[in-house]
Coordinates of N, CA and C in Angstrom, one line a residue:
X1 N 0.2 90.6 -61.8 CA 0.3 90.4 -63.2 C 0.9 89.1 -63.6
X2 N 1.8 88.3 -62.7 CA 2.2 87.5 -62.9 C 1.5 86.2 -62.7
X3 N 0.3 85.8 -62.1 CA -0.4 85.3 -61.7 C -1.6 85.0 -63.7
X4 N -1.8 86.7 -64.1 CA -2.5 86.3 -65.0 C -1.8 85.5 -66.1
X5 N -0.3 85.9 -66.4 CA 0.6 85.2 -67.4 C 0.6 83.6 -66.6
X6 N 0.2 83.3 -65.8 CA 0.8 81.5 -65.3 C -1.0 81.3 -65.7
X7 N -1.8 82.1 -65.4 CA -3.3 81.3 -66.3 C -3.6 81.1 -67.5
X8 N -2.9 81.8 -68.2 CA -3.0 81.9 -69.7 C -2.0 80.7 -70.5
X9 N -1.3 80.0 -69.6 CA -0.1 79.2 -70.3 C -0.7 78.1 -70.7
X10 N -0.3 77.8 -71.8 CA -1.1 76.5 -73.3 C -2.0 76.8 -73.5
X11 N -2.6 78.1 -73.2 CA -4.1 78.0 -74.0 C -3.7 78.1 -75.4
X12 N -2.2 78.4 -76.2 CA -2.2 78.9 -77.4 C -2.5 77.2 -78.3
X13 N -1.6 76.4 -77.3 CA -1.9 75.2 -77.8 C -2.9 74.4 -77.9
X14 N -3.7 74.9 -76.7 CA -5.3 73.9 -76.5 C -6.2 74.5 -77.7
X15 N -5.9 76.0 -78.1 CA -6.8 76.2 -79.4 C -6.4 75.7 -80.5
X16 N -4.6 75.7 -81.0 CA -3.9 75.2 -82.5 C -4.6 73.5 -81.9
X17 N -5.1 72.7 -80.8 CA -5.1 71.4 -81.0 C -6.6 71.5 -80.9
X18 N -7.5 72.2 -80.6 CA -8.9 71.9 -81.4 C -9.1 72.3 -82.7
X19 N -8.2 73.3 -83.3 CA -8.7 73.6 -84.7 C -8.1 72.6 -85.9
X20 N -6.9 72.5 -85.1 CA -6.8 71.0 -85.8 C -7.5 69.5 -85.6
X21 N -8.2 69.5 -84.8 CA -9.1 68.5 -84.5 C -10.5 68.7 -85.5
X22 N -10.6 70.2 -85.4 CA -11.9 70.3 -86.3 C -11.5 70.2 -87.7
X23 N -10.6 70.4 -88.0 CA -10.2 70.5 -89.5 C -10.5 69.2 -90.2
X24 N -8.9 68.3 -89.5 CA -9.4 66.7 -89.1 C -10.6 66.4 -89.7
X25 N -11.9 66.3 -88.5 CA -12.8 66.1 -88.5 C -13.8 66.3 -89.9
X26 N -13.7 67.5 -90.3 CA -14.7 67.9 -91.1 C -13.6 67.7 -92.1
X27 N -12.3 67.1 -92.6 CA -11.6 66.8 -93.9 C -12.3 65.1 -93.7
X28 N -12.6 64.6 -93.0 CA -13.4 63.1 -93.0 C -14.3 63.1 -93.7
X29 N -15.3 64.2 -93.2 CA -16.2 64.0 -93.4 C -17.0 64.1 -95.1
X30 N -15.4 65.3 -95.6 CA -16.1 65.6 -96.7 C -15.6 64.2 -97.5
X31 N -14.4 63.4 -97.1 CA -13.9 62.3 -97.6 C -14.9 61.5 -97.7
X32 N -15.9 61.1 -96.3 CA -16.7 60.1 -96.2 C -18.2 60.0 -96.9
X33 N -18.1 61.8 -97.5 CA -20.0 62.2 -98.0 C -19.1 62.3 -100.0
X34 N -18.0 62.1 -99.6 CA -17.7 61.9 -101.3 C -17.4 60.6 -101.9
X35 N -17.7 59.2 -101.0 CA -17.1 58.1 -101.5 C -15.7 57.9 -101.3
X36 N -14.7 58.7 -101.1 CA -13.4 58.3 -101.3 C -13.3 58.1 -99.9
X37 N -12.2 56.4 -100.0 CA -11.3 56.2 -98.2 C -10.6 57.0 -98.1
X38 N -10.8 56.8 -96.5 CA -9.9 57.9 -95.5 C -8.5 57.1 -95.6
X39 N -7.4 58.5 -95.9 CA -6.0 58.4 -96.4 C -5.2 58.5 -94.4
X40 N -4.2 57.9 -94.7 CA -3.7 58.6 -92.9 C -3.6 59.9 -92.5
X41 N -3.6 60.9 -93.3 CA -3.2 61.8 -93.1 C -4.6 62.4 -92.7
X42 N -5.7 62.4 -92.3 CA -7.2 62.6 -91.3 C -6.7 62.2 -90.4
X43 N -6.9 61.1 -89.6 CA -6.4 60.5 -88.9 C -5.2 61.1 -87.8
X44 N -4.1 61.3 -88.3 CA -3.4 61.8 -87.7 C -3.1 63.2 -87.4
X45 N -4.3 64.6 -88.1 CA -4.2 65.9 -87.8 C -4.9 65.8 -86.8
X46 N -6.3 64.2 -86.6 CA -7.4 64.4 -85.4 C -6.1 64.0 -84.1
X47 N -5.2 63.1 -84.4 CA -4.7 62.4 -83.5 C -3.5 63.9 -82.4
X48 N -2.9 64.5 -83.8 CA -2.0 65.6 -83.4 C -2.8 66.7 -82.9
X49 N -4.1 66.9 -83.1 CA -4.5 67.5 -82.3 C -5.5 67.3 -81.0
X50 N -5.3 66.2 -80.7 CA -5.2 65.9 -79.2 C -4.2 66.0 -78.3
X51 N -3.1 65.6 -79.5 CA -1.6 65.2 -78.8 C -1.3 67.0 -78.4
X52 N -2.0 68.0 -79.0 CA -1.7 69.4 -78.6 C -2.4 69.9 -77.5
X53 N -3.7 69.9 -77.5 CA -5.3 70.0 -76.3 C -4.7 69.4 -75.3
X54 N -3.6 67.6 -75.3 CA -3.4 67.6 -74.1 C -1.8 68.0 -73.3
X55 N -1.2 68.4 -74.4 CA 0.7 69.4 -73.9 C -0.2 70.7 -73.2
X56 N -1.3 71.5 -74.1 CA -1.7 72.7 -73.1 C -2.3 72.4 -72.0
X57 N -3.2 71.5 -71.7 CA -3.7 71.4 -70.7 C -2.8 71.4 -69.5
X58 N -2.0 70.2 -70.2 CA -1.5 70.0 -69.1 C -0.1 71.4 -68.4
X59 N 0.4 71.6 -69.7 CA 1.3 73.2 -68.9 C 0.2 74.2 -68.4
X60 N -1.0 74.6 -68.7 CA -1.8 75.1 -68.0 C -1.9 74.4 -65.9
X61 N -1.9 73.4 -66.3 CA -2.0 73.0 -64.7 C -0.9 73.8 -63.6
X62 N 0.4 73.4 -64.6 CA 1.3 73.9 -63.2 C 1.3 75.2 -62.8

């Protein structure tokens, strides 16, 4: 049982950092199909959710 708890570790994070990556992404997009510039705040949900995809990955490893 304890083997399945040490496989499951950061997945909670590797999903909160792609959904924020897709969020990100598709808040650009509607920025970029409506004429208005991208503000920093895109930019940095795509960036923070990398910075999450890779804290789970990597506690996943050990």
């Amino acid at each position: 049982m304890e083997e399945k708890v040490k496989e499951k570790k950061g997945v909670a994070l590797k999903v909160f950092g792609v959904s924020l990556f897709i969020v990100g992404s598709l808040n650009a997009v509607l920025f970029w199909r409506g004429g208005m510039p991208l503000d920093v705040f895109n930019p940095s949900v795509m960036a923070l959710g990398i910075t999450f995809f890779i804290i789970g990955t990597l506690r996943g490893i050990e």
